[in-house]
Amino acid sequence: MPETTPAGLTGLAFGGDYNPEQWPEEVWQEDVRLMREAGVTMVSVGIFSWALLEPAPGEYDFGWLDRVLALLHEAGIRVDLGTPTVVPPAWFYRAHPEALPVTAEGVRYAFGSRGAICHSNPAYRAAAARITTELAERYGAHPALAMWHVHNEYGVPVSACYCDTCAAHFRRWLARTYGTVEAVNEAWGTAFWGQRYADFDQIDPPRLTPTVGNPAQALDYRRFADATLRENFVAERDILHRLSPGIPVTTNFMTALSQCDSVDYWAWGREVDLVTNDHYLITDGRRTHVNLAMAADLTRSVAGGAPWLLLEHSTSGVNWQPRNPAKAPGQMARNSLAHVARGSEGALFFQWRQSRRGAEKFHSAMVPHGGTGTRVWREVVGLGATLGALSELRGTRTEADAAMLWDWHSWWAQTLPWRPSEDHDARERADAFYEVLYDRHLTVDFAHPEADLSAYPLVVIPALYLMTKAAGTSLRRYVEGGGTLVVSYFSGIVDEHDAVHEGPHPGALRDVLGLTVEEFSPLPAGERVRLTGPDGTGPAGDVWTEFVVPRGAETVWTYADGPAAGHPAVTRHRLGEGTAWYVSTRLGAEGLDAVLDRAARDARIAPRAALPHDVEVVRRTGESGTYLFAINHSASDAEVPLDAPGTELPSGERAAGRLTVPAGAVRVVRLDG
């Protein structure tokens, strides 16, 4: 079995992307000296260096990389070595312009950015295999090598190409997936609008059409595009496994729903030796620390609960949003340790030294333009010392209280055209449910809809428009066995081919929820409805209403007005030893909290009201002990109750009773026992 931890790394990983090729060689010695001062343990090298490593077809220049790796090894710094296949050189595109991707509208992209690749192109695949082989043969046993970093952020910025090469590849993929063209016709429902195919050769990618095309075809093309990216990763991974045995191979994910929507990370998590992730704060008015926690929980879940690694985030502001504020003093360390609390085995950044040229010259770095006399540098040095003192928690796992079901295929299907309301947004519902759970101080695992959920007392489904019959059966078993389930509207509607389940909505979920939905009735923009309970009070909803008919479920809240007035709005169904809740409108935070409060009581999850708002408490547990992280994102000092005494790290001071966490600070306690 391949190794799953960076080779030779004895503590937590700390460092970032190192791009020495951007700087004169005399700067390299200074870089290494500063890395040692900051406590850097690992850097990523060579990710964008194909044009330097292979300046002409078949001509290689490894001298500069030899010298860089030697310097790093001498300093005791481990290397995450990249295969530079995200940026083919200009000479490659001059020889193979057909390797540039084509949009659905028929426009071919030009060279001059990054990630402009048709992943079906055989010339690209061959060239990527050659440079990967050359790197593996030269550095596969290098003493500085900790792990391999294939490509960079698959799926960003281009995930799908619509050229003729991809069309032929898509037909082959369909033949492997379905076997016959008749099976494709059945899956895609091509009897509608006379789209039936007599042969695979008649099938093209879902290119620009006069009106909406076949949604099942579009869904399968997203699956095909994702699978094609994964084929290329696996090809490079297998070369590296063969020529560099014992060294783990990864690629950097972007699991945050705010950052990448084109990759099925459940599938990708099974292919990498170590799950790694890049995360950047989205400054769109949301509480950025909640988005961070959600991304970290999702990454850990993609890793199957195992430790993972934050391979990129920023020391301060980024450069690619409309407005890019600097991080506040202390925020860099707080963000980094929040990732560690939720399972990361360290914190790395993009990048080591801030670029003077290029598109990302205003993106923050560990060594900023202002040099070592800056606040950012002082905080980098402080963070390095803190992470160095936390090495004992390596290998421990984050404890979760509840699970949220999420599926990228369902997200893809729901975003296709001509759905009942453009105001319903799967990501918005996932964010909303997660934020309420976060504010209830519950740590969340994400799970695939067909996963075994028996370990979780509470499972929530914020948005699963697409759900297989197998998932529905699994959820019924979960509730019958004593679990508590909360489901939001427009879930369980279609199968894996975007075909509506037979019978009334919500197809795959109607039995476990004990109800049917006769009709959806989305609301006009800005319109709200009132809900009422037995006491005459209730929350408000917007965006969506439904005509719900109980088939065993009890009504908790009823629509007081709106198109579904008098019909159930929120229901609860006792099934076997458990309960299933259904929310048929879009509730705000207050309404969701009220539902989840009652569901948590059904699940026998004790309330944690003693914890202050915007203070998260997360535990990691393993052979070395149990570690409590108390992270204060608020502007006021906070008191966190300890259920056992312990030793604070890294100070070594004893802690018992209540732990004081200053505003903006993080405290880590190794609990006794």
XYZ file of C-alpha atoms in Angstrom:
673
model
C 0.000 0.000 0.000
C 1.289 3.522 -0.763
C 2.298 5.696 2.173
C -0.323 8.205 3.307
C 1.877 10.652 5.213
C 4.687 12.842 3.868
C 7.950 10.895 3.990
C 10.478 12.076 6.559
C 8.167 14.663 8.134
C 8.211 14.206 11.911
C 6.064 17.203 12.897
C 3.212 19.157 11.413
C 3.757 20.517 7.907
C 4.447 24.245 7.702
C 5.548 26.173 4.624
C 4.167 26.970 1.214
C 4.594 27.033 -2.547
C 8.224 27.882 -3.288
C 8.902 29.311 -6.742
C 12.671 30.004 -6.815
C 12.600 30.309 -10.601
C 11.008 33.742 -10.144
C 14.112 35.024 -8.348
C 17.868 35.374 -8.989
C 19.825 32.446 -7.622
C 21.536 34.620 -5.004
C 18.135 34.997 -3.300
C 17.834 31.245 -2.736
C 20.322 31.117 0.149
C 18.412 33.923 1.843
C 15.144 32.051 1.286
C 16.442 28.932 2.996
C 17.862 30.926 5.904
C 14.492 32.614 6.431
C 12.653 29.306 6.125
C 14.707 27.951 9.008
C 14.028 31.104 11.032
C 10.285 30.687 10.460
C 10.239 26.978 11.315
C 9.300 25.853 7.806
C 9.207 22.063 7.515
C 7.999 21.521 3.923
C 7.650 23.479 0.690
C 5.987 22.723 -2.661
C 8.342 23.100 -5.630
C 8.095 22.942 -9.426
C 4.340 23.165 -9.898
C 4.518 25.743 -12.722
C 7.998 24.925 -14.059
C 7.454 22.825 -17.177
C 8.857 25.465 -19.543
C 12.064 25.653 -17.484
C 12.450 21.920 -16.970
C 11.815 21.125 -20.653
C 12.715 24.296 -22.593
C 12.356 22.457 -25.918
C 10.731 19.130 -26.835
C 12.802 16.329 -25.283
C 15.492 18.713 -23.984
C 15.684 18.840 -20.191
C 17.341 21.240 -17.768
C 17.276 19.937 -14.208
C 20.376 21.745 -12.963
C 18.505 24.576 -11.250
C 16.093 22.154 -9.585
C 18.997 19.957 -8.444
C 20.496 22.974 -6.688
C 17.223 24.028 -5.093
C 16.511 20.558 -3.707
C 20.072 20.266 -2.405
C 19.727 23.569 -0.529
C 16.414 22.515 0.985
C 17.709 19.095 1.977
C 20.779 20.580 3.642
C 18.466 22.817 5.677
C 16.284 19.881 6.730
C 13.256 21.090 4.756
C 11.109 18.439 3.112
C 9.848 18.827 -0.469
C 6.414 18.356 -1.997
C 7.571 18.007 -5.610
C 5.167 19.028 -8.339
C 4.590 17.587 -11.764
C 4.168 20.789 -13.819
C 1.433 19.446 -16.060
C -1.018 22.299 -15.357
C 1.077 24.632 -17.551
C 2.327 23.080 -20.824
C 5.010 25.285 -22.438
C 4.447 27.653 -25.353
C 6.388 25.316 -27.653
C 3.894 22.546 -26.904
C 0.904 24.636 -27.945
C 2.717 25.873 -31.042
C 3.104 22.216 -32.081
C -0.341 21.143 -30.816
C -2.827 24.043 -30.931
C -5.608 21.464 -30.850
C -4.666 20.810 -27.183
C -6.199 24.157 -26.215
C -9.761 23.633 -24.939
C -12.920 24.652 -26.795
C -16.002 26.088 -25.094
C -19.553 24.823 -25.633
C -20.019 27.861 -27.897
C -17.156 26.713 -30.141
C -14.528 29.244 -29.002
C -10.969 27.929 -28.580
C -9.026 29.409 -25.664
C -5.569 30.888 -26.217
C -2.238 30.266 -24.500
C -1.174 32.763 -21.846
C -2.843 31.753 -18.578
C -2.862 28.433 -16.739
C -4.907 25.276 -16.964
C -5.867 25.803 -20.619
C -5.870 22.085 -21.440
C -8.018 19.671 -23.391
C -7.595 16.679 -21.107
C -8.677 14.275 -23.857
C -5.866 15.398 -26.150
C -3.415 12.513 -26.800
C -0.428 14.822 -27.403
C -0.975 16.462 -24.016
C -1.348 13.113 -22.302
C 1.861 11.811 -23.873
C 3.827 14.963 -23.029
C 2.546 14.932 -19.425
C 3.571 11.299 -19.037
C 7.075 12.068 -20.391
C 7.828 14.980 -18.058
C 6.406 13.034 -15.101
C 8.595 10.051 -15.956
C 11.696 12.235 -16.258
C 11.025 13.816 -12.867
C 10.314 10.484 -11.186
C 13.452 8.850 -12.587
C 15.624 11.750 -11.444
C 14.085 12.582 -8.065
C 12.087 9.512 -7.063
C 14.606 8.572 -4.362
C 15.838 12.076 -3.518
C 16.487 12.394 0.227
C 14.445 15.633 0.457
C 11.347 14.184 -1.216
C 8.316 14.007 1.089
C 5.512 13.574 -1.451
C 4.495 14.155 -5.053
C 2.122 16.932 -6.067
C 0.453 16.100 -9.408
C -0.812 18.996 -11.549
C -2.581 21.820 -9.684
C -6.228 22.354 -8.714
C -7.876 20.057 -11.268
C -11.132 21.530 -12.530
C -9.991 25.150 -12.172
C -10.280 27.208 -14.332
C -11.305 24.799 -17.139
C -13.006 21.506 -16.372
C -14.623 20.601 -19.697
C -13.668 20.887 -23.352
C -16.136 20.453 -26.244
C -13.780 19.819 -29.172
C -13.986 16.915 -31.632
C -11.325 14.954 -29.714
C -13.468 15.208 -26.604
C -16.535 14.190 -28.615
C -14.820 10.954 -29.651
C -13.616 10.370 -26.091
C -17.141 11.020 -24.753
C -18.543 8.367 -27.100
C -15.993 5.845 -25.831
C -16.869 6.762 -22.251
C -20.570 6.269 -22.959
C -19.895 2.884 -24.551
C -17.955 1.763 -21.464
C -20.557 3.185 -19.094
C -23.745 1.999 -20.798
C -22.689 -0.787 -23.149
C -25.221 -0.020 -25.874
C -26.660 3.066 -27.504
C -30.120 1.750 -26.570
C -29.128 2.031 -22.903
C -28.043 5.627 -23.489
C -31.403 6.412 -25.105
C -33.203 4.941 -22.113
C -31.042 6.781 -19.549
C -31.307 10.108 -21.346
C -34.999 9.855 -22.220
C -34.277 10.655 -25.861
C -37.857 9.878 -26.858
C -38.517 13.436 -25.666
C -38.182 16.020 -28.473
C -37.165 13.331 -30.961
C -33.541 13.087 -29.817
C -33.140 9.328 -30.213
C -29.728 8.031 -31.385
C -29.177 5.003 -33.601
C -25.401 4.859 -33.125
C -22.767 6.233 -30.723
C -21.230 8.172 -33.625
C -24.329 10.374 -33.716
C -23.693 11.654 -30.180
C -21.824 14.915 -29.626
C -21.036 16.880 -26.470
C -23.828 19.188 -25.236
C -22.734 22.135 -27.338
C -24.680 25.356 -27.880
C -28.255 24.654 -29.007
C -31.199 26.981 -29.862
C -32.934 26.222 -26.576
C -32.343 23.968 -23.588
C -30.676 20.693 -24.480
C -31.071 17.248 -22.938
C -30.431 17.598 -19.184
C -29.378 13.954 -18.738
C -26.819 14.358 -21.523
C -25.474 17.525 -19.887
C -25.251 15.743 -16.540
C -23.346 12.835 -18.060
C -20.978 15.242 -19.783
C -20.076 16.747 -16.423
C -19.410 13.224 -15.165
C -17.325 12.490 -18.244
C -15.289 15.696 -17.857
C -14.586 14.923 -14.216
C -13.642 11.325 -15.045
C -11.301 12.556 -17.788
C -9.435 14.811 -15.376
C -9.171 11.866 -12.998
C -7.832 9.584 -15.758
C -4.954 11.998 -16.282
C -4.236 12.224 -12.568
C -4.219 8.436 -12.254
C -1.855 8.108 -15.228
C 0.687 10.409 -13.568
C 0.120 8.856 -10.144
C 0.808 5.368 -11.446
C 4.087 6.493 -13.063
C 5.154 8.003 -9.736
C 4.131 4.915 -7.749
C 6.174 2.737 -10.081
C 9.309 4.879 -10.175
C 9.166 6.393 -6.680
C 7.808 3.661 -4.390
C 6.962 4.560 -0.828
C 6.345 8.257 -1.566
C 2.710 9.393 -1.324
C 1.082 11.067 -4.319
C -1.543 13.787 -4.030
C -3.105 16.677 -5.888
C -4.514 19.784 -4.264
C -8.300 19.814 -4.004
C -10.554 22.868 -3.685
C -13.411 21.333 -1.713
C -15.091 24.562 -0.545
C -18.431 24.900 -2.294
C -17.510 28.555 -2.816
C -14.448 27.617 -4.885
C -14.981 24.605 -7.145
C -18.188 23.003 -8.421
C -16.848 20.802 -11.243
C -15.132 17.951 -9.386
C -16.665 14.948 -7.609
C -14.372 14.871 -4.603
C -15.921 11.659 -3.245
C -14.428 9.905 -6.285
C -11.141 11.836 -6.139
C -10.649 11.079 -2.447
C -10.351 7.393 -3.302
C -7.515 8.015 -5.795
C -5.027 10.123 -3.819
C -2.719 8.705 -1.167
C -3.222 11.771 1.017
C -6.095 14.233 0.715
C -4.858 17.828 0.479
C -6.834 21.016 0.060
C -6.498 24.675 -0.901
C -8.788 27.125 0.869
C -9.217 30.873 0.450
C -11.579 33.152 2.355
C -14.443 34.454 0.223
C -15.084 38.058 1.249
C -18.673 38.332 0.023
C -20.235 39.355 3.310
C -20.455 35.854 4.725
C -18.860 34.880 8.029
C -15.561 33.682 6.599
C -14.667 31.486 9.577
C -17.848 29.458 9.062
C -16.986 28.865 5.400
C -13.493 27.814 6.539
C -14.857 25.335 9.072
C -17.259 23.910 6.491
C -14.488 23.440 3.919
C -12.241 21.774 6.495
C -15.030 19.416 7.588
C -15.793 18.554 3.973
C -12.116 17.898 3.226
C -11.787 15.638 6.270
C -14.884 13.763 5.159
C -13.518 13.268 1.641
C -10.471 11.767 3.401
C -12.750 9.275 5.156
C -12.154 10.923 8.520
C -8.396 10.469 8.276
C -5.962 13.341 8.777
C -5.490 15.508 5.690
C -3.305 18.485 4.803
C -4.021 22.148 4.086
C -1.690 22.661 1.131
C -2.585 26.283 0.347
C -4.204 29.251 2.003
C -3.208 32.903 2.308
C -1.207 34.766 4.923
C -3.363 37.841 4.306
C -5.339 39.193 1.332
C -5.698 37.527 -2.055
C -5.810 39.304 -5.422
C -8.618 37.792 -7.467
C -11.806 39.016 -5.763
C -13.523 42.361 -6.421
C -12.285 43.538 -3.007
C -9.349 41.879 -1.234
C -8.999 42.978 2.397
C -5.987 42.094 4.508
C -6.423 39.626 7.323
C -6.676 41.220 10.752
C -3.807 40.780 13.228
C -3.871 37.208 14.535
C -6.320 35.996 11.889
C -3.705 34.067 9.924
C -2.813 31.899 12.926
C -6.461 31.546 13.936
C -7.443 30.394 10.427
C -4.507 27.979 10.272
C -5.252 26.400 13.643
C -8.965 26.114 12.780
C -7.950 23.887 9.863
C -5.690 21.869 12.173
C -8.512 21.474 14.696
C -10.666 19.951 11.957
C -8.073 17.399 10.880
C -5.277 19.061 8.911
C -1.753 17.875 9.663
C -0.323 21.351 9.223
C -0.766 24.611 7.325
C 0.917 25.688 4.099
C 0.438 28.823 2.040
C 0.528 30.186 -1.449
C 3.246 31.291 -1.554
C 6.639 31.632 0.160
C 7.880 34.907 -1.367
C 5.463 37.456 -2.823
C 5.858 37.771 -6.608
C 6.992 41.023 -8.193
C 5.532 40.157 -11.591
C 2.627 38.254 -13.037
C -1.062 37.959 -12.296
C -0.668 37.223 -8.572
C 1.784 39.924 -7.511
C -0.771 41.383 -5.094
C -1.532 37.985 -3.520
C -0.068 37.855 -0.008
C 2.821 35.558 0.873
C 4.903 34.373 3.809
C 7.642 36.833 2.841
C 5.748 39.954 1.707
C 7.019 42.754 -0.488
C 7.853 44.609 2.729
C 10.183 41.836 3.861
C 10.914 40.686 7.390
C 10.073 44.006 9.058
C 6.346 43.422 8.558
C 3.520 42.201 10.760
C 2.843 39.345 8.332
C 6.397 38.041 8.675
C 6.314 38.263 12.473
C 3.043 36.325 12.506
C 4.499 33.714 10.129
C 7.399 33.129 12.531
C 5.006 32.902 15.470
C 2.765 30.414 13.680
C 5.751 28.254 12.791
C 6.702 28.032 16.456
C 3.136 27.175 17.486
C 2.770 24.405 14.913
C 6.161 23.038 15.902
C 4.935 22.706 19.483
C 1.779 20.829 18.438
C 3.504 17.955 16.645
C 2.307 15.406 19.214
C -1.257 15.547 17.888
C -0.237 14.133 14.473
C -2.410 11.189 13.518
C -5.302 12.069 15.822
C -8.781 12.365 14.348
C -11.454 15.020 14.694
C -14.615 13.995 16.543
C -17.949 14.769 14.856
C -21.439 15.179 16.326
C -23.637 15.038 13.209
C -23.529 14.399 9.473
C -24.636 16.365 6.432
C -25.313 14.558 3.156
C -23.796 16.123 0.055
C -23.336 14.915 -3.510
C -21.666 16.765 -6.365
C -23.729 14.875 -8.972
C -26.902 16.160 -7.353
C -25.498 19.701 -7.333
C -24.651 19.433 -11.031
C -28.127 18.163 -11.868
C -29.890 20.832 -9.853
C -28.016 23.650 -11.623
C -29.169 22.567 -15.079
C -31.736 24.854 -16.793
C -35.492 24.839 -16.420
C -35.898 23.942 -12.759
C -38.954 25.160 -10.806
C -37.180 28.240 -9.382
C -33.858 29.900 -10.110
C -33.921 31.240 -6.532
C -33.355 27.776 -5.051
C -29.607 27.296 -4.620
C -28.134 24.046 -3.301
C -25.000 25.749 -2.061
C -27.046 28.402 -0.224
C -29.019 25.701 1.595
C -25.857 23.767 2.477
C -24.283 26.957 3.821
C -27.434 27.809 5.779
C -27.833 24.394 7.424
C -24.133 24.196 8.188
C -24.099 27.660 9.768
C -26.951 26.759 12.112
C -25.185 23.543 13.158
C -21.978 25.532 13.627
C -23.775 28.039 15.839
C -25.129 25.133 17.877
C -21.449 24.156 18.375
C -21.793 20.841 16.576
C -18.890 19.452 14.553
C -20.108 18.087 11.225
C -18.967 15.241 9.024
C -20.133 15.220 5.407
C -21.244 11.917 3.912
C -22.208 10.477 0.550
C -25.948 9.744 0.323
C -25.325 5.996 0.130
C -22.848 5.897 3.046
C -23.335 4.011 6.312
C -24.747 6.627 8.685
C -25.236 4.482 11.771
C -22.517 6.305 13.749
C -24.403 9.626 13.638
C -27.345 10.479 15.918
C -28.364 13.320 13.581
C -28.194 13.562 9.769
C -29.287 16.600 7.735
C -30.017 16.879 4.003
C -29.929 20.525 2.897
C -30.250 19.872 -0.858
C -30.283 16.488 -2.598
C -32.423 16.931 -5.685
C -30.834 13.796 -7.199
C -30.967 10.673 -5.072
C -30.715 7.011 -5.973
C -33.137 4.362 -4.742
C -30.211 2.842 -2.834
C -29.735 6.094 -0.943
C -33.428 6.210 -0.091
C -33.298 2.634 1.216
C -30.200 3.430 3.276
C -31.872 6.443 4.850
C -34.952 4.445 5.734
C -32.752 1.867 7.498
C -30.953 4.679 9.299
C -34.168 6.173 10.697
C -35.738 2.806 11.529
C -32.581 1.991 13.462
C -32.951 5.046 15.693
C -31.442 7.891 13.702
C -32.840 11.398 13.374
C -33.076 12.816 9.844
C -33.837 16.393 8.733
C -34.607 16.953 5.029
C -35.037 20.225 3.174
C -37.359 20.759 0.204
C -36.728 19.620 -3.416
C -34.764 16.562 -2.283
C -35.164 12.979 -3.501
C -36.852 14.134 -6.724
C -34.891 12.427 -9.529
C -32.686 9.373 -10.009
C -29.086 9.244 -11.208
C -30.187 9.990 -14.802
C -32.226 13.077 -13.835
C -35.443 11.114 -14.372
C -38.249 11.815 -11.909
C -38.766 8.854 -9.584
C -41.967 6.921 -10.301
C -44.929 8.010 -8.248
C -45.441 11.127 -6.155
C -42.663 13.396 -4.941
C -40.342 13.176 -3.095
C -39.668 9.826 -4.784
C -36.688 8.334 -2.972
C -37.704 9.914 0.345
C -41.487 9.698 0.539
C -41.512 6.503 2.633
C -38.988 7.661 5.203
C -40.653 11.080 5.457
C -44.177 9.651 5.618
C -45.672 12.098 3.125
C -46.184 12.972 -0.510
C -45.867 16.289 -2.314
C -48.626 16.897 -4.822
C -47.110 20.015 -6.351
C -44.289 22.531 -5.982
C -45.287 26.178 -5.765
C -42.188 28.404 -5.776
C -42.736 31.957 -4.625
C -42.235 35.170 -6.607
C -39.053 37.067 -5.861
C -39.214 38.768 -2.472
C -42.460 37.111 -1.371
C -42.627 35.467 2.054
C -45.051 33.121 3.786
C -45.900 32.730 7.468
C -45.862 29.408 9.264
C -47.935 28.698 12.327
C -47.911 26.011 15.001
C -50.387 24.901 17.694
C -49.514 27.991 19.744
C -50.246 30.297 16.815
C -46.621 31.238 16.217
C -44.010 30.118 13.733
C -41.183 31.312 11.502
C -41.351 32.754 7.998
C -40.266 31.117 4.751
C -39.467 32.311 1.254
C -38.475 31.054 -2.235
C -40.425 27.788 -2.085
C -43.669 26.208 -0.889
C -45.265 22.816 -1.514
C -48.616 21.091 -1.273
C -47.652 18.428 1.285
C -49.969 15.511 2.081
C -49.070 13.576 5.280
C -48.959 9.782 4.903
C -48.117 9.021 8.523
C -46.170 12.178 9.335
C -47.471 14.655 11.925
C -47.731 18.351 11.126
C -45.465 20.606 13.213
C -46.029 23.907 11.384
C -48.677 24.815 8.825
C -48.634 27.442 6.070
C -50.668 30.361 7.446
C -50.793 32.090 4.080
C -49.431 31.884 0.565
C -50.355 29.420 -2.189
C -50.159 26.385 0.134
C -52.111 27.969 3.006
C -53.530 25.306 5.302
C -51.096 22.627 4.142
C -48.275 21.248 6.311
C -45.026 23.212 6.038
C -42.837 21.266 8.496
C -43.532 17.655 9.445
C -42.140 14.977 11.753
C -42.454 11.260 11.046
C -41.855 8.543 13.631
C -40.470 5.485 11.847
C -39.170 2.484 13.752
C -36.895 3.769 16.491
C -36.163 7.124 14.845
C -37.702 10.262 13.410
C -37.595 12.058 10.060
C -38.258 15.791 9.714
C -39.264 17.557 6.509
C -39.001 21.305 5.802
C -40.951 22.258 2.668
C -39.970 25.938 2.466
C -36.769 27.951 2.723
C -36.379 28.877 6.381
C -33.989 31.521 7.638
C -31.511 30.962 10.449
C -34.083 31.386 13.237
C -36.538 28.926 11.718
C -33.844 26.385 10.871
C -32.474 26.634 14.393
C -35.923 25.916 15.818
C -36.260 22.795 13.651
C -32.745 21.595 14.409
C -33.251 22.249 18.116
C -36.176 19.831 18.194
C -34.381 17.360 15.935
C -31.321 17.474 18.204
C -33.561 16.613 21.139
C -34.916 13.654 19.164
C -31.289 12.640 18.559
C -30.465 13.072 22.281
C -27.748 15.616 21.518
C -27.301 17.744 24.618
C -27.506 21.517 24.054
C -24.261 23.463 24.255
C -25.642 26.862 25.071
C -22.828 27.541 27.564
C -20.457 28.183 24.677
C -20.333 31.780 23.395
C -21.301 32.775 19.874
C -18.457 32.606 17.319
C -16.347 30.467 19.628
C -15.777 27.009 18.222
C -14.692 24.044 20.308
C -13.384 21.035 18.405
C -11.669 17.861 19.601
C -9.021 15.643 18.038
C -8.504 12.209 19.605
C -5.980 9.423 19.106
C -3.315 7.320 20.766
C -1.469 10.401 21.998
C -4.544 11.741 23.772
C -7.527 14.050 23.353
C -6.884 17.645 22.291
C -9.456 20.395 22.717
C -9.211 23.408 20.393
C -11.014 26.543 21.580
C -11.052 29.160 18.813
C -12.434 32.611 19.531
C -13.518 34.437 16.370
C -15.304 37.149 18.338
C -14.130 40.576 19.480
C -14.572 39.731 23.192
C -12.751 37.407 25.559
C -14.605 34.130 26.091
C -14.882 31.483 28.777
C -14.976 27.875 27.606
C -15.964 25.147 30.101
C -13.630 22.140 30.317
C -15.180 18.765 31.125
C -11.750 17.534 32.271
C -8.543 19.207 33.389
C -5.568 19.259 31.090
C -2.350 20.864 29.940
C -2.357 23.853 27.649
C -0.099 23.678 24.596
C 2.447 24.996 23.924
C 2.789 26.832 27.268
C 2.545 23.706 29.445
C 0.289 25.492 31.921
C -2.428 23.529 33.694
C -6.052 24.242 32.784
C -9.180 23.224 34.687
C -12.777 24.315 35.129
C -13.025 27.146 32.621
C -10.555 28.159 29.940
C -10.152 31.845 29.126
C -9.775 32.442 25.390
C -8.894 36.057 24.543
C -10.618 37.760 21.622
C -9.245 36.461 18.327
C -7.088 33.835 20.029
C -6.797 30.040 20.001
C -6.154 27.767 22.965
C -5.216 24.086 22.673
C -5.510 21.799 25.722
C -4.398 18.174 25.993
C -7.070 16.766 28.290
C -6.161 14.358 31.078
C -7.321 10.784 30.953
